Coordinates of C-alpha atoms in Angstrom, one line a residue:
Q656 CA 0.0 0.0 0.0
A657 CA 2.8 2.4 0.9
S658 CA 4.5 1.8 -2.5
W659 CA 1.2 2.4 -4.3
D660 CA 0.5 5.6 -2.4
Y661 CA 4.0 6.8 -3.1
L662 CA 3.6 6.2 -6.9
E663 CA 0.2 7.8 -6.9
T664 CA 1.4 10.9 -5.1
S665 CA 4.5 11.2 -7.3
L666 CA 2.4 10.9 -10.5
A667 CA -0.3 13.3 -9.2
S668 CA 2.5 15.8 -8.4
A669 CA 3.9 15.5 -11.9
L670 CA 0.4 15.9 -13.4
T671 CA -0.2 19.0 -11.2
R672 CA 3.0 20.5 -12.5
A673 CA 2.0 19.8 -16.0
Q674 CA -1.3 21.5 -15.4
A675 CA 0.4 24.5 -13.9
Q676 CA 2.5 24.8 -17.1
G677 CA -0.5 24.5 -19.4
E678 CA 0.4 21.0 -20.6
L679 CA -2.7 19.4 -18.9
A680 CA -6.2 20.9 -19.2
E681 CA -7.4 22.8 -16.1
G682 CA -10.6 20.7 -15.9
K683 CA -8.6 17.5 -15.3
D684 CA -8.2 16.0 -11.8
P685 CA -4.5 15.1 -11.4
R686 CA -5.1 12.7 -8.5
A687 CA -7.9 10.8 -10.4
L688 CA -5.7 10.7 -13.5
A689 CA -2.8 9.3 -11.5
R690 CA -5.0 6.6 -10.1
A691 CA -6.3 5.7 -13.6
L692 CA -2.8 5.6 -15.1
L693 CA -1.5 3.3 -12.3
V694 CA -4.4 0.9 -12.6
F695 CA -3.8 0.8 -16.3
M696 CA -0.1 0.2 -15.9
Q697 CA -0.8 -2.7 -13.5
G698 CA -3.3 -4.2 -16.0
L699 CA -0.8 -3.7 -18.8
R700 CA 1.8 -5.7 -16.8
V701 CA -0.7 -8.5 -16.4
M702 CA -1.8 -8.5 -20.0
G703 CA 1.8 -8.3 -21.2
K704 CA 2.5 -11.6 -19.5
A705 CA -0.4 -13.3 -21.3
E706 CA -0.4 -14.2 -24.9
T707 CA -2.2 -11.0 -26.0
E708 CA -2.4 -9.5 -29.4
P709 CA -0.3 -6.3 -29.4
E710 CA -3.1 -4.5 -31.1
R711 CA -5.2 -4.8 -28.0
L712 CA -2.6 -3.2 -25.8
R713 CA -2.0 -0.4 -28.3
D714 CA -5.7 0.4 -28.5
A715 CA -6.0 0.4 -24.7
A716 CA -2.9 2.6 -24.3
A717 CA -4.3 5.1 -26.9
Q718 CA -7.5 5.3 -25.0
V719 CA -5.9 5.8 -21.7
L720 CA -3.5 8.4 -23.1
S721 CA -6.5 10.3 -24.5
L722 CA -7.4 11.1 -20.9
L723 CA -4.5 13.4 -20.9
D724 CA -5.7 15.5 -23.8

């Protein structure tokens, strides 16, 4: 839990800095985005170990990255 909290806080801080610099839209919630990205990365690790079509992972990654637009 401590490791997850540290990663979430670090990522949320980076997203907050990006928002302050105009690189992330003002309406985005950095904490919620950090959580979504971490959950996605964990899922990606699991799916990467399975015999998964690369297309699935690329499509999913594109959708998650669109959250940062």
